[in-house]
mmCIF file of C-alpha atoms in Angstrom:
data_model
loop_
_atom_site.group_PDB
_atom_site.id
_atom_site.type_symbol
_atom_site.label_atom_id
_atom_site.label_comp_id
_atom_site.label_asym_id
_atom_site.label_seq_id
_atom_site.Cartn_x
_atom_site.Cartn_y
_atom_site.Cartn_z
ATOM 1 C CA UNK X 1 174.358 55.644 126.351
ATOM 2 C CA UNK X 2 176.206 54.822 123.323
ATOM 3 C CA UNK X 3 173.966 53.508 120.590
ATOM 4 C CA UNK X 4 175.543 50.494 118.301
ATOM 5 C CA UNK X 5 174.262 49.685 114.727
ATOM 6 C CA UNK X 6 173.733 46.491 113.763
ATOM 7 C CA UNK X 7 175.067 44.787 110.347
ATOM 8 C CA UNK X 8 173.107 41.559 109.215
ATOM 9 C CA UNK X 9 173.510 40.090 106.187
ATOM 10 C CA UNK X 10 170.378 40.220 103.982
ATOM 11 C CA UNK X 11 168.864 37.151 102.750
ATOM 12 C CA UNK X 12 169.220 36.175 98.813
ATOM 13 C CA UNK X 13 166.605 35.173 96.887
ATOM 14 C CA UNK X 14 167.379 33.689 93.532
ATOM 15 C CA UNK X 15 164.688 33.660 90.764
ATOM 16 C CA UNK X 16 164.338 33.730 86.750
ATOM 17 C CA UNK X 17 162.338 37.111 85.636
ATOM 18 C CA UNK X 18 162.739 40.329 84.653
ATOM 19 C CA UNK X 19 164.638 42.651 86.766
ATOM 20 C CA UNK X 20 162.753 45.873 84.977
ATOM 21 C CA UNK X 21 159.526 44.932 86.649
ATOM 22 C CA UNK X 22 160.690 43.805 90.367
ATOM 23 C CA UNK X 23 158.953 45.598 93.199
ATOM 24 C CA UNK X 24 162.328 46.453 95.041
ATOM 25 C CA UNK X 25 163.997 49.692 95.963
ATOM 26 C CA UNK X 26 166.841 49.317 94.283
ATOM 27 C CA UNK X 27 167.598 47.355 90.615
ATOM 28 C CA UNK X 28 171.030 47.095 89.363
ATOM 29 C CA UNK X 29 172.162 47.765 85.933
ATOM 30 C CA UNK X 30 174.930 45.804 84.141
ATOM 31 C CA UNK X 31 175.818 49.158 82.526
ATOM 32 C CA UNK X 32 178.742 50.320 80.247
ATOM 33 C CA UNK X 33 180.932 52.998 81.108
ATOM 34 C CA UNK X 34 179.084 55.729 78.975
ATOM 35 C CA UNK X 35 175.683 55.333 80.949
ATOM 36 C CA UNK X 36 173.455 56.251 78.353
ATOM 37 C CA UNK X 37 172.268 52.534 77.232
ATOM 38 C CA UNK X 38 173.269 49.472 75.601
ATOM 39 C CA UNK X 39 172.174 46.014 74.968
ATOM 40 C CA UNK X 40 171.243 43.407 76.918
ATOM 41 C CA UNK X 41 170.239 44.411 80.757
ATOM 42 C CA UNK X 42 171.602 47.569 80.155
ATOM 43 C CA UNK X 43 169.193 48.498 77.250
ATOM 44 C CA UNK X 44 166.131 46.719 78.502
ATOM 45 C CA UNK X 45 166.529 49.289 82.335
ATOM 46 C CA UNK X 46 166.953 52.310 79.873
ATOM 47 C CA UNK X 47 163.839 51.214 77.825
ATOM 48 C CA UNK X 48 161.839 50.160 81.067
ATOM 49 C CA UNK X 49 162.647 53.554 82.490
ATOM 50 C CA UNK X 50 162.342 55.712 80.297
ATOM 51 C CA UNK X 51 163.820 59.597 79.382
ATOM 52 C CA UNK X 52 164.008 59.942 82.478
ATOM 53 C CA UNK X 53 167.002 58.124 82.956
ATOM 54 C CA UNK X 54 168.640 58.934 79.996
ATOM 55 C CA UNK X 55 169.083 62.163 81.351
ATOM 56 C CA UNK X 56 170.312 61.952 85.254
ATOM 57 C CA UNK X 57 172.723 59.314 83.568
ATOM 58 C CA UNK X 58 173.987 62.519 81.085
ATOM 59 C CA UNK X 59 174.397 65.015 83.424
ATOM 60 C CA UNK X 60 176.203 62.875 85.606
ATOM 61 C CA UNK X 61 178.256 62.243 82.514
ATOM 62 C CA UNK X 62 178.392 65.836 81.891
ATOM 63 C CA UNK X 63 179.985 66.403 85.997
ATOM 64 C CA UNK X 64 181.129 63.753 87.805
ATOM 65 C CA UNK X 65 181.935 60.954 85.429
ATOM 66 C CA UNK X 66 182.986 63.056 82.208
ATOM 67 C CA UNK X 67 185.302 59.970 81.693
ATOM 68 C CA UNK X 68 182.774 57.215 82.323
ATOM 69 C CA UNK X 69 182.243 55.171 85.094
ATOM 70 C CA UNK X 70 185.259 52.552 85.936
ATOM 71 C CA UNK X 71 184.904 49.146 85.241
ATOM 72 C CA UNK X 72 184.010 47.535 89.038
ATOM 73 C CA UNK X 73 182.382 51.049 90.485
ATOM 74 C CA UNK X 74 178.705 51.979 90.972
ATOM 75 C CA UNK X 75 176.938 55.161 90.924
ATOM 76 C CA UNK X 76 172.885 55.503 91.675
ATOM 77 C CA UNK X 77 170.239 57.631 89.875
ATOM 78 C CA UNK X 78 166.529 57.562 90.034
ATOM 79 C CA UNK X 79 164.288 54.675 88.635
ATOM 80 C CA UNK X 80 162.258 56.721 85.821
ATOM 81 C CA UNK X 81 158.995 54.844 85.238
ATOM 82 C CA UNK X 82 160.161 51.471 86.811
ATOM 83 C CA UNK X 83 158.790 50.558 89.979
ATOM 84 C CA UNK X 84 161.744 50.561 91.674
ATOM 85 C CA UNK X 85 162.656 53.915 93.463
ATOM 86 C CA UNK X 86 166.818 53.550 92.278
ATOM 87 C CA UNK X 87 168.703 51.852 89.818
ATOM 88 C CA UNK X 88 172.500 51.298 90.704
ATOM 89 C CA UNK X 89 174.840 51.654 87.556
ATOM 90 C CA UNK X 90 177.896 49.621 87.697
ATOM 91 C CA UNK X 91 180.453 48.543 84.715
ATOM 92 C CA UNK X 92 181.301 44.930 84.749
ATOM 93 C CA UNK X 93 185.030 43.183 83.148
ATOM 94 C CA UNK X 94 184.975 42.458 79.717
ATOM 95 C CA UNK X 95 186.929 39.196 79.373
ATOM 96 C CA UNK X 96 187.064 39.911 76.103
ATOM 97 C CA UNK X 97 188.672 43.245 76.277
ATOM 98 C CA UNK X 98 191.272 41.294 79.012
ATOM 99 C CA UNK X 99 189.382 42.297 82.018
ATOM 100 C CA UNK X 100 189.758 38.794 83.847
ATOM 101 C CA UNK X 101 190.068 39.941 87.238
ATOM 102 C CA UNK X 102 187.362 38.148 89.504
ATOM 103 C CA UNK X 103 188.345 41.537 91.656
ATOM 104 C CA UNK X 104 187.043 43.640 89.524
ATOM 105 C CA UNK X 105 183.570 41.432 89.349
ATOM 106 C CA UNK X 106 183.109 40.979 92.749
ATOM 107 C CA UNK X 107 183.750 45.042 93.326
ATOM 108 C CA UNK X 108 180.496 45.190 91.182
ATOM 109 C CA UNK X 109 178.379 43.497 93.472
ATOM 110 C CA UNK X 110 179.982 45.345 96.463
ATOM 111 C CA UNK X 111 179.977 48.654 95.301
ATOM 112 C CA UNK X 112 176.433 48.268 94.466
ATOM 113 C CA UNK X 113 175.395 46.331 97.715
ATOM 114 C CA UNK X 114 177.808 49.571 99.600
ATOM 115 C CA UNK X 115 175.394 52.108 97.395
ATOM 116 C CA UNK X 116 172.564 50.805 97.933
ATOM 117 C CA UNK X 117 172.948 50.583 101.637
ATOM 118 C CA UNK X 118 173.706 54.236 101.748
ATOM 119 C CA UNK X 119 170.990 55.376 100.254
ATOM 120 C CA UNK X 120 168.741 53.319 102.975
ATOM 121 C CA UNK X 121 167.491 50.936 100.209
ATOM 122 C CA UNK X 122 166.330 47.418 101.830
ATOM 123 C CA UNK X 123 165.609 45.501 99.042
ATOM 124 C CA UNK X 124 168.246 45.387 95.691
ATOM 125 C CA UNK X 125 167.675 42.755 92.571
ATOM 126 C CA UNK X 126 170.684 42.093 90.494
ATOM 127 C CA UNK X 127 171.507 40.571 86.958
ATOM 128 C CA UNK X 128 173.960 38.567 85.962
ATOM 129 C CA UNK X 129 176.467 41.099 85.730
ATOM 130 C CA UNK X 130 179.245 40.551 82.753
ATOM 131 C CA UNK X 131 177.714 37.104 82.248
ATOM 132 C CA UNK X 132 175.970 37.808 78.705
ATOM 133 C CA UNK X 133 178.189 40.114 76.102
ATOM 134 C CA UNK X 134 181.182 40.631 77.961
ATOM 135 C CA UNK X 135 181.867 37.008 78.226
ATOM 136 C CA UNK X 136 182.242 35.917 81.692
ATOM 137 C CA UNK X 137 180.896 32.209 82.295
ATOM 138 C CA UNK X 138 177.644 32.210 84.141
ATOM 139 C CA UNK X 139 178.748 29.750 86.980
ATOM 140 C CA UNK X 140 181.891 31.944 87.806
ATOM 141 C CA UNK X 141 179.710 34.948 87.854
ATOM 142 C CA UNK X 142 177.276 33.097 90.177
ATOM 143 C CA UNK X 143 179.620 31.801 92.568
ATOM 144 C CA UNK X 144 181.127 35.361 93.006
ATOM 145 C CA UNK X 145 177.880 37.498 93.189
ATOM 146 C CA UNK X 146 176.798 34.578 95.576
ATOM 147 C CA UNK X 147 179.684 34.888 98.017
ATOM 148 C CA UNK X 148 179.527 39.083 98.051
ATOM 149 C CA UNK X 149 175.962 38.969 98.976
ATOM 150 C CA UNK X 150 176.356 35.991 101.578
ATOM 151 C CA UNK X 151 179.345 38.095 103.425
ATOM 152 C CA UNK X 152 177.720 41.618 102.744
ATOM 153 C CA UNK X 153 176.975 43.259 106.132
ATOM 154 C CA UNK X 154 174.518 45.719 105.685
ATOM 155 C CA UNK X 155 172.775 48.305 107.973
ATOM 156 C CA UNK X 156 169.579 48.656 105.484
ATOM 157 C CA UNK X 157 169.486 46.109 102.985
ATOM 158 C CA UNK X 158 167.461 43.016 103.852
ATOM 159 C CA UNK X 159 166.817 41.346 100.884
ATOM 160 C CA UNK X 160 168.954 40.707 97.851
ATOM 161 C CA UNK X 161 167.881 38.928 94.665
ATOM 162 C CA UNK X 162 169.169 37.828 91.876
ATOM 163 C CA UNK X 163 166.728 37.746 88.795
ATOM 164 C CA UNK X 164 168.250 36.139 86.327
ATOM 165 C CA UNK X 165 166.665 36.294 82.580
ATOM 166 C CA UNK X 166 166.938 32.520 81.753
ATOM 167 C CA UNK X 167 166.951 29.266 82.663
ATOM 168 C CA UNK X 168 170.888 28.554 82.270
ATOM 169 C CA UNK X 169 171.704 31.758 84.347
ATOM 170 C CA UNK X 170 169.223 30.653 86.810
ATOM 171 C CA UNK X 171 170.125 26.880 87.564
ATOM 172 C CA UNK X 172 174.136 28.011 87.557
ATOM 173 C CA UNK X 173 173.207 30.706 90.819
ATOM 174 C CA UNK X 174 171.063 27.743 92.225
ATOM 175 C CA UNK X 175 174.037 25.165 91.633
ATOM 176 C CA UNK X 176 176.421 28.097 93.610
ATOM 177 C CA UNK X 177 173.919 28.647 96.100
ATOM 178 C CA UNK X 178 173.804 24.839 96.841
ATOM 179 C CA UNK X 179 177.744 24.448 96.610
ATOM 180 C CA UNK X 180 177.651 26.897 99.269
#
C-alpha cells in the first residue's frame, strides 16, 4: 500500500503584537546578512533571546554562511529564551540598496514557510519583512507575504501569522487579506 502525504495550506492569522513573545514553534526574523543583530525586528529577537542566539547565529557564520546569508534565503537556529522552539533567519531587499525585486521578497516568505515545514514546525509568526528600514511599502509587502502563505502547501505547518508591530502594518495585511 503506497502511503500519500497530504499538503494543505495553513490558515493565516493576522494580528498587531509582538512576535518575541508568540507561543508558536517557529518566529521569523527580518535579519541582515551578518546574523548577529540589528535594529528593528532583528534586534528586538536577538534581545528577546538572548546569548544564546548570538552564538548558533556565529558559528553558523563561522561554517556555512562565512559570507552571510543571501538576500531572499532562510536558515533556522534555536529560539534561546523565547518561547518559541525556532527562529527562521531570512534577509529581506533593501529598496534602498536597489533590491526591488518582489522575487526576492516573496522568496523570504517561502524559504521560511519551506524551513519551517522541514523542521516539522506547525505553527510560524512572521513580521513585516523589509517593510520598516529597508524601505519596502507596507501594502506591497502585505499583499506578497499574503499570497505566499495563501498558496503555501505544507505537510506540517498549520497555522501562519503575521504579527505585525503597529497599527499601519496591521490594517495594510488586513486591507490585502480582504482584497484577496
Amino acid at each position: 500500500m503506497n502511503t500519500v502525504t497530504v499538503h494543505e495550506a495553513p490558515s493565516v492569522e493576522i494580528v498587531r503584537g509582538d512576535i518575541t513573545t508568540e507561543q508558536v514553534d517557529a518566529v521569523v526574523n527580518a535579519a541582515n546578512s551578518g546574523l548577529l543583530g540589528g535594529g528593528g525586528v532583528d534586534g528586538a529577537i536577538h534581545a528577546a533571546a538572548g546569548p544564546q542566539l548570538r552564538e548558533e547565529c556565529r558559528k553558523l557564520r563561522a561554517t556555512r554562511l562565512t559570507g552571510g546569508l543571501p538576500t531572499g534565503e532562510a536558515v533556522i537556529t534555536g529560539a534561546g529564551r523565547m518561547p518559541a522552539r525556532y527562529v527562521i533567519h531570512t534577509v529581506g531587499p533593501n529598496r534602498h540598496a536597489g533590491q526591488t525585486d518582489p522575487a526576492l521578497l516573496s522568496s523570504c516568505f517561502a524559504e521560511s514557510l519551506r524551513i519551517a515545514d522541514e523542521a516539522e514546525c506547525r505553527s510560524v509568526a512572521f513580521p513585516a519583512i523589509s517593510a520598516g528600514v529597508y524601505g519596502w511599502d507596507v501594502e506591497e509587502v502585505a499583499c506578497i507575504a499574503l499570497e505566499v502563505a495563501r498558496s503555501a502547501r505544507c505537510a506540517h505547518v498549520r497555522l501562519i501569522r503575521f504579527v505585525l508591530y503597529d497599527d499601519r502594518a496591521l490594517a495594510a495585511f488586513e486591507r490585502a487579506a480582504d482584497r484577496a
